[in-house]
Amino acid sequence: QRCQTMMKLKRTFIEENFRLGDAVQNKQFWDAYSKLEKSEFEAFQQQQKMKTEAGLPKLARGAALDTLSNEQILAYYKIKFQIRDQKYKAEKTFFDEICKCLSPKQINEYYQLEKKFKRTAVSKEEHQRLKAKGVHASKIPTATKPSDIKK
């Protein structure tokens, strides 16, 4: 569910901030974007399934990996690289498709917006992580809806 929420926030942020030309360009871009979202979500679901099958915790990373068996550690990295490759291919396909309908400046604008969204979303996750640890993190910016992310 967290994955779907972030995807919805990202889409809304892009819709609110990315200006496209005509209806044809708009349709082509959002069709490509929808395919990317679908591929990313499928990769996320596959990753969760593979982790479960390998007996891995859902949030295995960092120091938590030290508690895993050797087989689980290898499974973790195999899954990680397989999913990374799957996401890369989806991202490459998306890029190839938007190159057909957007100008280079628009492509750059899209990726800058995406970067800004990711940076803000990561800040929110870091804030939540620190808060859970009992650390006062009131100065870390948070975003709960797309309008919280400054242009």
N, CA, C and O atoms as a DFTB+ gen file, in Angstrom:
604 C
 N C O
     1  1       0.815      -1.188       0.000
     2  2       0.000       0.000       0.000
     3  2       0.869       1.267       0.000
     4  3       0.534       2.248      -0.663
     5  1       1.979       1.243       0.740
     6  2       2.889       2.384       0.773
     7  2       3.399       2.707      -0.633
     8  3       3.504       3.872      -1.014
     9  1       3.709       1.670      -1.388
    10  2       4.198       1.840      -2.760
    11  2       3.136       2.540      -3.613
    12  3       3.447       3.473      -4.354
    13  1       1.894       2.092      -3.505
    14  2       0.819       2.696      -4.287
    15  2       0.585       4.153      -3.898
    16  3       0.325       4.997      -4.756
    17  1       0.676       4.439      -2.611
    18  2       0.494       5.815      -2.143
    19  2       1.562       6.720      -2.729
    20  3       1.265       7.810      -3.218
    21  1       2.820       6.261      -2.678
    22  2       3.913       7.069      -3.230
    23  2       3.737       7.259      -4.737
    24  3       4.002       8.341      -5.260
    25  1       3.298       6.227      -5.426
    26  2       3.097       6.337      -6.871
    27  2       1.997       7.357      -7.176
    28  3       2.124       8.139      -8.118
    29  1       0.925       7.352      -6.389
    30  2      -0.162       8.313      -6.595
    31  2       0.311       9.735      -6.312
    32  3      -0.002      10.663      -7.058
    33  1       1.065       9.898      -5.230
    34  2       1.602      11.225      -4.912
    35  2       2.513      11.730      -6.026
    36  3       2.449      12.896      -6.413
    37  1       3.358      10.841      -6.533
    38  2       4.282      11.231      -7.599
    39  2       3.513      11.632      -8.858
    40  3       3.814      12.654      -9.475
    41  1       2.526      10.832      -9.232
    42  2       1.741      11.136     -10.427
    43  2       1.052      12.489     -10.276
    44  3       1.080      13.309     -11.194
    45  1       0.441      12.719      -9.131
    46  2      -0.259      13.977      -8.897
    47  2       0.710      15.152      -8.940
    48  3       0.402      16.199      -9.509
    49  1       1.877      14.973      -8.338
    50  2       2.893      16.027      -8.360
    51  2       3.288      16.362      -9.798
    52  3       3.396      17.533     -10.161
    53  1       3.499      15.348     -10.600
    54  2       3.889      15.570     -11.997
    55  2       2.729      16.217     -12.768
    56  3       2.941      17.146     -13.548
    57  1       1.520      15.729     -12.548
    58  2       0.357      16.326     -13.219
    59  2       0.226      17.815     -12.889
    60  3      -0.100      18.624     -13.758
    61  1       0.480      18.168     -11.630
    62  2       0.330      19.556     -11.201
    63  2       1.460      20.462     -11.692
    64  3       1.278      21.675     -11.801
    65  1       2.617      19.884     -11.987
    66  2       3.792      20.715     -12.264
    67  2       4.386      20.577     -13.664
    68  3       5.222      21.392     -14.055
    69  1       3.982      19.586     -14.410
    70  2       4.575      19.348     -15.723
    71  2       3.588      19.755     -16.798
    72  3       2.524      19.153     -16.945
    73  1       3.943      20.762     -17.531
    74  2       3.064      21.285     -18.578
    75  2       3.428      20.680     -19.923
    76  3       4.567      20.771     -20.382
    77  1       2.449      20.069     -20.531
    78  2       2.635      19.469     -21.848
    79  2       1.947      20.337     -22.891
    80  3       1.134      21.202     -22.564
    81  1       2.281      20.094     -24.137
    82  2       1.724      20.884     -25.233
    83  2       0.275      20.534     -25.520
    84  3      -0.613      20.815     -24.716
    85  1       0.050      19.937     -26.640
    86  2      -1.310      19.657     -27.090
    87  2      -1.837      18.334     -26.528
    88  3      -1.158      17.643     -25.769
    89  1      -3.059      18.011     -26.922
    90  2      -3.727      16.801     -26.433
    91  2      -3.006      15.526     -26.878
    92  3      -2.966      14.539     -26.143
    93  1      -2.446      15.556     -28.066
    94  2      -1.730      14.374     -28.571
    95  2      -0.486      14.116     -27.723
    96  3      -0.241      12.989     -27.293
    97  1       0.294      15.166     -27.489
    98  2       1.493      15.022     -26.670
    99  2       1.117      14.568     -25.259
   100  3       1.774      13.703     -24.679
   101  1       0.075      15.148     -24.726
   102  2      -0.406      14.800     -23.393
   103  2      -0.761      13.305     -23.320
   104  3      -0.354      12.608     -22.391
   105  1      -1.509      12.835     -24.294
   106  2      -1.912      11.419     -24.322
   107  2      -0.708      10.502     -24.459
   108  3      -0.611       9.500     -23.751
   109  1       0.208      10.830     -25.357
   110  2       1.386       9.987     -25.552
   111  2       2.236       9.902     -24.287
   112  3       2.694       8.824     -23.909
   113  1       2.445      11.051     -23.633
   114  2       3.249      11.053     -22.414
   115  2       2.579      10.225     -21.326
   116  3       3.221       9.365     -20.723
   117  1       1.294      10.473     -21.068
   118  2       0.630       9.781     -19.962
   119  2       0.417       8.297     -20.250
   120  3       0.373       7.493     -19.319
   121  1       0.285       7.925     -21.505
   122  2       0.241       6.492     -21.840
   123  2       1.577       5.834     -21.479
   124  3       1.606       4.759     -20.880
   125  1       2.676       6.487     -21.848
   126  2       4.014       5.958     -21.527
   127  2       4.217       5.927     -20.021
   128  3       4.760       4.959     -19.489
   129  1       3.792       6.966     -19.337
   130  2       3.954       7.041     -17.888
   131  2       3.145       5.940     -17.195
   132  3       3.617       5.329     -16.236
   133  1       1.941       5.694     -17.677
   134  2       1.102       4.630     -17.093
   135  2       1.762       3.264     -17.243
   136  3       1.707       2.437     -16.333
   137  1       2.382       3.032     -18.388
   138  2       3.109       1.762     -18.586
   139  2       4.273       1.650     -17.609
   140  3       4.526       0.581     -17.053
   141  1       4.983       2.761     -17.401
   142  2       6.091       2.769     -16.445
   143  2       5.581       2.461     -15.039
   144  3       6.157       1.630     -14.335
   145  1       4.513       3.122     -14.634
   146  2       3.940       2.875     -13.305
   147  2       3.559       1.404     -13.139
   148  3       3.832       0.791     -12.107
   149  1       2.936       0.861     -14.154
   150  2       2.512      -0.543     -14.095
   151  2       3.732      -1.451     -13.938
   152  3       3.721      -2.370     -13.119
   153  1       4.766      -1.198     -14.709
   154  2       5.987      -2.004     -14.628
   155  2       6.655      -1.875     -13.263
   156  3       7.121      -2.865     -12.698
   157  1       6.699      -0.657     -12.738
   158  2       7.311      -0.438     -11.425
   159  2       6.532      -1.147     -10.330
   160  3       7.125      -1.739      -9.427
   161  1       5.210      -1.092     -10.403
   162  2       4.393      -1.749      -9.385
   163  2       4.530      -3.269      -9.478
   164  3       4.615      -3.956      -8.460
   165  1       4.549      -3.780     -10.694
   166  2       4.744      -5.223     -10.876
   167  2       6.105      -5.660     -10.318
   168  3       6.213      -6.724      -9.708
   169  1       7.131      -4.849     -10.525
   170  2       8.460      -5.158      -9.983
   171  2       8.424      -5.160      -8.461
   172  3       9.025      -6.029      -7.828
   173  1       7.723      -4.191      -7.868
   174  2       7.587      -4.132      -6.419
   175  2       6.884      -5.379      -5.891
   176  3       7.331      -5.985      -4.917
   177  1       5.786      -5.759      -6.534
   178  2       5.054      -6.951      -6.106
   179  2       5.909      -8.203      -6.250
   180  3       5.910      -9.065      -5.372
   181  1       6.627      -8.301      -7.348
   182  2       7.499      -9.449      -7.565
   183  2       8.593      -9.499      -6.499
   184  3       8.923     -10.573      -5.996
   185  1       9.150      -8.351      -6.159
   186  2      10.188      -8.284      -5.138
   187  2       9.649      -8.768      -3.790
   188  3      10.314      -9.531      -3.088
   189  1       8.458      -8.327      -3.439
   190  2       7.864      -8.752      -2.172
   191  2       7.615     -10.255      -2.154
   192  3       7.863     -10.923      -1.150
   193  1       7.128     -10.772      -3.258
   194  2       6.865     -12.215      -3.363
   195  2       8.174     -13.001      -3.242
   196  3       8.247     -13.987      -2.509
   197  1       9.196     -12.561      -3.960
   198  2      10.486     -13.254      -3.936
   199  2      11.105     -13.207      -2.537
   200  3      11.689     -14.190      -2.081
   201  1      10.980     -12.074      -1.864
   202  2      11.512     -11.960      -0.502
   203  2      10.787     -12.926       0.436
   204  3      11.414     -13.593       1.259
   205  1       9.477     -12.992       0.304
   206  2       8.699     -13.905       1.140
   207  2       9.117     -15.345       0.892
   208  3       9.323     -16.108       1.836
   209  1       9.242     -15.718      -0.379
   210  2       9.638     -17.082      -0.736
   211  2      11.036     -17.421      -0.225
   212  3      11.321     -18.577       0.087
   213  1      11.911     -16.410      -0.138
   214  2      13.280     -16.633       0.329
   215  2      13.388     -16.526       1.854
   216  3      14.469     -16.691       2.419
   217  1      12.252     -16.246       2.515
   218  2      12.271     -16.116       3.968
   219  2      12.917     -14.842       4.456
   220  3      13.433     -14.786       5.573
   221  1      12.890     -13.824       3.628
   222  2      13.502     -12.542       3.993
   223  2      12.464     -11.608       4.603
   224  3      11.293     -11.644       4.227
   225  1      12.895     -10.772       5.546
   226  2      11.963      -9.762       6.064
   227  2      11.660      -8.739       4.974
   228  3      12.477      -8.516       4.080
   229  1      10.486      -8.118       5.050
   230  2      10.085      -7.157       4.021
   231  2      11.031      -5.971       3.920
   232  3      11.266      -5.461       2.825
   233  1      11.569      -5.529       5.030
   234  2      12.444      -4.353       5.037
   235  2      13.893      -4.718       5.351
   236  3      14.554      -4.028       6.127
   237  1      14.376      -5.780       4.763
   238  2      15.765      -6.197       4.998
   239  2      16.717      -5.248       4.283
   240  3      16.685      -5.124       3.058
   241  1      17.566      -4.579       5.065
   242  2      18.625      -3.732       4.518
   243  2      19.512      -3.275       5.667
   244  3      19.149      -3.389       6.837
   245  1      20.673      -2.761       5.313
   246  2      21.594      -2.234       6.313
   247  2      21.992      -3.269       7.344
   248  3      22.331      -4.404       7.005
   249  1      21.949      -2.871       8.601
   250  2      22.371      -3.740       9.705
   251  2      21.475      -4.965       9.826
   252  3      21.915      -5.992      10.342
   253  1      20.241      -4.886       9.369
   254  2      19.331      -6.032       9.445
   255  2      19.853      -7.215       8.633
   256  3      19.528      -8.365       8.929
   257  1      20.661      -6.934       7.611
   258  2      21.216      -8.020       6.793
   259  2      22.197      -8.883       7.594
   260  3      22.387     -10.059       7.287
   261  1      22.809      -8.301       8.607
   262  2      23.768      -9.045       9.422
   263  2      23.127     -10.214      10.163
   264  3      23.812     -11.164      10.542
   265  1      21.833     -10.146      10.366
   266  2      21.143     -11.205      11.109
   267  2      20.688     -12.349      10.207
   268  3      20.177     -13.357      10.696
   269  1      20.868     -12.203       8.898
   270  2      20.412     -13.225       7.954
   271  2      21.448     -14.328       7.786
   272  3      22.637     -14.142       8.044
   273  1      20.961     -15.472       7.349
   274  2      21.872     -16.577       7.038
   275  2      22.611     -16.256       5.740
   276  3      22.225     -15.343       5.010
   277  1      23.668     -17.006       5.457
   278  2      24.426     -16.808       4.215
   279  2      23.531     -16.973       2.993
   280  3      23.624     -16.201       2.040
   281  1      22.668     -17.979       3.025
   282  2      21.763     -18.216       1.895
   283  2      20.796     -17.053       1.714
   284  3      20.500     -16.652       0.589
   285  1      20.306     -16.515       2.825
   286  2      19.378     -15.392       2.745
   287  2      20.071     -14.126       2.216
   288  3      19.483     -13.354       1.459
   289  1      21.308     -13.933       2.622
   290  2      22.056     -12.765       2.133
   291  2      22.236     -12.851       0.622
   292  3      22.027     -11.869      -0.089
   293  1      22.624     -14.025       0.135
   294  2      22.773     -14.201      -1.312
   295  2      21.444     -14.020      -2.027
   296  3      21.387     -13.392      -3.084
   297  1      20.376     -14.564      -1.459
   298  2      19.042     -14.415      -2.056
   299  2      18.654     -12.940      -2.104
   300  3      18.096     -12.471      -3.097
   301  1      18.949     -12.216      -1.034
   302  2      18.638     -10.785      -0.976
   303  2      19.277     -10.044      -2.152
   304  3      18.610      -9.278      -2.848
   305  1      20.569     -10.279      -2.365
   306  2      21.259      -9.549      -3.436
   307  2      20.845     -10.026      -4.824
   308  3      20.803      -9.226      -5.758
   309  1      20.546     -11.289      -4.975
   310  2      20.043     -11.775      -6.269
   311  2      18.716     -11.110      -6.597
   312  3      18.496     -10.666      -7.724
   313  1      17.844     -11.045      -5.618
   314  2      16.544     -10.389      -5.811
   315  2      16.755      -8.900      -6.114
   316  3      16.150      -8.352      -7.036
   317  1      17.604      -8.269      -5.341
   318  2      17.865      -6.838      -5.518
   319  2      18.309      -6.523      -6.952
   320  3      17.798      -5.597      -7.581
   321  1      19.268      -7.308      -7.458
   322  2      19.783      -7.024      -8.794
   323  2      18.794      -7.415      -9.886
   324  3      18.732      -6.760     -10.926
   325  1      18.036      -8.454      -9.668
   326  2      17.027      -8.849     -10.652
   327  2      15.957      -7.757     -10.771
   328  3      15.552      -7.404     -11.879
   329  1      15.506      -7.232      -9.649
   330  2      14.478      -6.189      -9.660
   331  2      15.055      -4.882     -10.209
   332  3      14.382      -4.167     -10.951
   333  1      16.288      -4.575      -9.848
   334  2      16.935      -3.368     -10.377
   335  2      16.999      -3.426     -11.905
   336  3      16.728      -2.433     -12.582
   337  1      17.354      -4.583     -12.435
   338  2      17.424      -4.760     -13.880
   339  2      16.045      -4.596     -14.513
   340  3      15.904      -3.962     -15.559
   341  1      15.045      -5.163     -13.880
   342  2      13.672      -5.056     -14.378
   343  2      13.220      -3.591     -14.398
   344  3      12.599      -3.141     -15.361
   345  1      13.534      -2.860     -13.339
   346  2      13.164      -1.442     -13.281
   347  2      13.937      -0.626     -14.316
   348  3      13.383       0.284     -14.932
   349  1      15.211      -0.951     -14.506
   350  2      16.020      -0.249     -15.502
   351  2      15.412      -0.419     -16.899
   352  3      15.299       0.545     -17.656
   353  1      15.027      -1.641     -17.225
   354  2      14.437      -1.890     -18.545
   355  2      13.138      -1.102     -18.725
   356  3      12.885      -0.559     -19.800
   357  1      12.321      -1.040     -17.680
   358  2      11.073      -0.275     -17.750
   359  2      11.368       1.219     -17.927
   360  3      10.711       1.901     -18.713
   361  1      12.350       1.712     -17.196
   362  2      12.730       3.125     -17.288
   363  2      13.293       3.455     -18.672
   364  3      13.017       4.523     -19.220
   365  1      14.070       2.550     -19.225
   366  2      14.645       2.739     -20.569
   367  2      13.530       2.757     -21.621
   368  3      13.548       3.581     -22.536
   369  1      12.579       1.861     -21.486
   370  2      11.443       1.833     -22.410
   371  2      10.654       3.140     -22.318
   372  3      10.252       3.705     -23.336
   373  1      10.439       3.612     -21.094
   374  2       9.741       4.879     -20.882
   375  2      10.503       6.024     -21.557
   376  3       9.914       6.843     -22.263
   377  1      11.797       6.069     -21.335
   378  2      12.621       7.115     -21.948
   379  2      12.507       7.074     -23.476
   380  3      12.323       8.110     -24.115
   381  1      12.616       5.893     -24.048
   382  2      12.509       5.757     -25.503
   383  2      11.157       6.265     -26.001
   384  3      11.077       6.887     -27.061
   385  1      10.100       6.001     -25.239
   386  2       8.758       6.429     -25.644
   387  2       8.581       7.938     -25.513
   388  3       7.980       8.563     -26.387
   389  1       9.098       8.538     -24.430
   390  2       8.905       9.990     -24.285
   391  2       9.792      10.770     -25.247
   392  3       9.496      11.922     -25.566
   393  1      10.871      10.157     -25.711
   394  2      11.710      10.820     -26.725
   395  2      10.935      11.034     -28.024
   396  3      11.285      11.905     -28.820
   397  1       9.896      10.252     -28.238
   398  2       9.090      10.369     -29.451
   399  2       8.047      11.485     -29.353
   400  3       7.526      11.937     -30.372
   401  1       7.742      11.930     -28.123
   402  2       6.664      12.918     -27.995
   403  2       7.066      14.203     -27.261
   404  3       6.332      15.189     -27.311
   405  1       8.207      14.208     -26.586
   406  2       8.633      15.401     -25.858
   407  2       9.898      15.989     -26.463
   408  3      10.684      15.286     -27.098
   409  1      10.082      17.275     -26.261
   410  2      11.325      17.921     -26.672
   411  2      12.403      17.581     -25.640
   412  3      12.073      17.183     -24.523
   413  1      13.672      17.728     -25.989
   414  2      14.728      17.490     -24.996
   415  2      14.557      18.349     -23.740
   416  3      14.830      17.879     -22.635
   417  1      14.115      19.584     -23.890
   418  2      13.908      20.451     -22.721
   419  2      12.777      19.922     -21.839
   420  3      12.857      19.987     -20.613
   421  1      11.735      19.403     -22.464
   422  2      10.633      18.826     -21.692
   423  2      11.091      17.555     -20.963
   424  3      10.707      17.312     -19.819
   425  1      11.909      16.759     -21.638
   426  2      12.439      15.545     -21.007
   427  2      13.254      15.930     -19.780
   428  3      13.126      15.321     -18.718
   429  1      14.085      16.938     -19.937
   430  2      14.889      17.414     -18.811
   431  2      13.994      17.929     -17.684
   432  3      14.233      17.638     -16.512
   433  1      12.976      18.685     -18.041
   434  2      12.049      19.212     -17.031
   435  2      11.372      18.064     -16.273
   436  3      11.247      18.114     -15.049
   437  1      10.939      17.039     -16.999
   438  2      10.304      15.883     -16.351
   439  2      11.259      15.250     -15.339
   440  3      10.883      15.019     -14.190
   441  1      12.486      14.972     -15.762
   442  2      13.434      14.305     -14.862
   443  2      13.827      15.196     -13.681
   444  3      14.129      14.686     -12.602
   445  1      13.827      16.503     -13.867
   446  2      14.089      17.400     -12.739
   447  2      12.934      17.350     -11.737
   448  3      13.156      17.348     -10.526
   449  1      11.708      17.309     -12.244
   450  2      10.547      17.180     -11.355
   451  2      10.575      15.850     -10.607
   452  3      10.285      15.791      -9.413
   453  1      10.924      14.796     -11.319
   454  2      11.003      13.479     -10.686
   455  2      12.057      13.480      -9.576
   456  3      11.833      12.938      -8.493
   457  1      13.190      14.086      -9.856
   458  2      14.267      14.167      -8.866
   459  2      13.812      14.955      -7.640
   460  3      14.075      14.556      -6.505
   461  1      13.130      16.069      -7.874
   462  2      12.634      16.885      -6.770
   463  2      11.633      16.093      -5.925
   464  3      11.664      16.158      -4.696
   465  1      10.758      15.357      -6.581
   466  2       9.787      14.544      -5.839
   467  2      10.503      13.487      -5.000
   468  3      10.190      13.318      -3.822
   469  1      11.454      12.780      -5.591
   470  2      12.175      11.730      -4.867
   471  2      12.934      12.298      -3.680
   472  3      12.932      11.710      -2.598
   473  1      13.576      13.430      -3.874
   474  2      14.342      14.061      -2.793
   475  2      13.422      14.398      -1.625
   476  3      13.778      14.165      -0.470
   477  1      12.258      14.938      -1.909
   478  2      11.311      15.294      -0.872
   479  2      10.716      14.055      -0.214
   480  3      10.540      14.022       1.004
   481  1      10.406      13.041      -1.008
   482  2       9.846      11.798      -0.458
   483  2      10.852      11.115       0.453
   484  3      10.474      10.599       1.505
   485  1      12.119      11.098       0.075
   486  2      13.163      10.504       0.907
   487  2      13.283      11.289       2.205
   488  3      13.447      10.693       3.270
   489  1      13.206      12.598       2.137
   490  2      13.266      13.418       3.345
   491  2      12.139      13.052       4.293
   492  3      12.340      12.987       5.506
   493  1      10.946      12.812       3.744
   494  2       9.803      12.434       4.580
   495  2      10.060      11.089       5.245
   496  3       9.797      10.929       6.436
   497  1      10.572      10.118       4.489
   498  2      10.871       8.802       5.057
   499  2      11.928       8.916       6.151
   500  3      11.819       8.268       7.192
   501  1      12.940       9.731       5.920
   502  2      13.991       9.929       6.922
   503  2      13.394      10.559       8.185
   504  3      13.744      10.171       9.300
   505  1      12.512      11.510       8.009
   506  2      11.838      12.142       9.137
   507  2      11.073      11.090       9.950
   508  3      11.164      11.063      11.177
   509  1      10.330      10.240       9.269
   510  2       9.556       9.204       9.957
   511  2      10.470       8.213      10.670
   512  3      10.165       7.770      11.777
   513  1      11.587       7.865      10.041
   514  2      12.535       6.925      10.646
   515  2      13.130       7.522      11.920
   516  3      13.215       6.848      12.946
   517  1      13.532       8.768      11.850
   518  2      14.108       9.426      13.019
   519  2      13.066       9.596      14.126
   520  3      13.368       9.417      15.305
   521  1      11.858       9.937      13.740
   522  2      10.782      10.102      14.722
   523  2      10.521       8.775      15.439
   524  3      10.311       8.760      16.652
   525  1      10.531       7.670      14.703
   526  2      10.323       6.352      15.301
   527  2      11.430       6.008      16.291
   528  3      11.200       5.283      17.259
   529  1      12.630       6.531      16.047
   530  2      13.762       6.300      16.949
   531  2      13.741       7.254      18.140
   532  3      14.570       7.136      19.042
   533  1      12.801       8.198      18.149
   534  2      12.718       9.145      19.246
   535  2      13.587      10.377      19.055
   536  3      13.774      11.158      19.988
   537  1      14.123      10.558      17.843
   538  2      14.963      11.718      17.558
   539  2      14.068      12.867      17.121
   540  3      13.156      12.677      16.317
   541  1      14.328      14.066      17.653
   542  2      13.547      15.243      17.253
   543  2      14.017      15.663      15.866
   544  3      15.175      16.039      15.682
   545  1      13.127      15.600      14.908
   546  2      13.508      15.891      13.526
   547  2      12.566      16.909      12.899
   548  3      12.203      16.778      11.730
   549  1      12.171      17.910      13.656
   550  2      11.184      18.875      13.170
   551  2      11.675      19.726      12.013
   552  3      10.867      20.322      11.301
   553  1      12.983      19.793      11.812
   554  2      13.508      20.627      10.732
   555  2      13.603      19.897       9.405
   556  3      13.906      20.510       8.381
   557  1      13.345      18.581       9.409
   558  2      13.384      17.820       8.156
   559  2      12.080      18.079       7.427
   560  3      11.009      17.886       8.003
   561  1      12.143      18.519       6.151
   562  2      10.905      18.795       5.424
   563  2      10.116      17.520       5.181
   564  3      10.687      16.463       4.915
   565  1       8.802      17.630       5.276
   566  2       7.949      16.481       5.001
   567  2       6.922      16.870       3.960
   568  3       6.586      18.044       3.805
   569  1       6.441      15.893       3.267
   570  2       5.390      16.111       2.275
   571  2       4.372      15.000       2.421
   572  3       4.714      13.821       2.328
   573  1       3.140      15.365       2.645
   574  2       2.093      14.364       2.763
   575  2       1.175      14.387       1.562
   576  3       0.412      13.448       1.336
   577  1       1.247      15.457       0.794
   578  2       0.471      15.555      -0.438
   579  2       1.294      16.333      -1.463
   580  3       2.206      17.066      -1.081
   581  1       0.998      16.193      -2.743
   582  2       1.819      16.834      -3.768
   583  2       1.992      18.331      -3.584
   584  3       3.055      18.861      -3.908
   585  1       0.990      19.031      -3.077
   586  2       1.111      20.487      -2.931
   587  2       2.095      20.882      -1.854
   588  3       2.488      22.046      -1.778
   589  1       2.518      19.908      -0.988
   590  2       3.531      20.192       0.027
   591  2       4.925      20.290      -0.572
   592  3       5.839      20.806       0.071
   593  1       5.097      19.807      -1.776
   594  2       6.402      19.801      -2.423
   595  2       6.540      21.100      -3.201
   596  3       5.760      21.370      -4.114
   597  1       7.524      21.893      -2.844
   598  2       7.710      23.194      -3.499
   599  2       8.265      23.000      -4.904
   600  3       9.087      22.117      -5.146
   601  1       7.806      23.832      -5.815
   602  2       8.268      23.785      -7.207
   603  2       9.678      24.272      -7.283
   604  3      10.259      24.314      -8.368
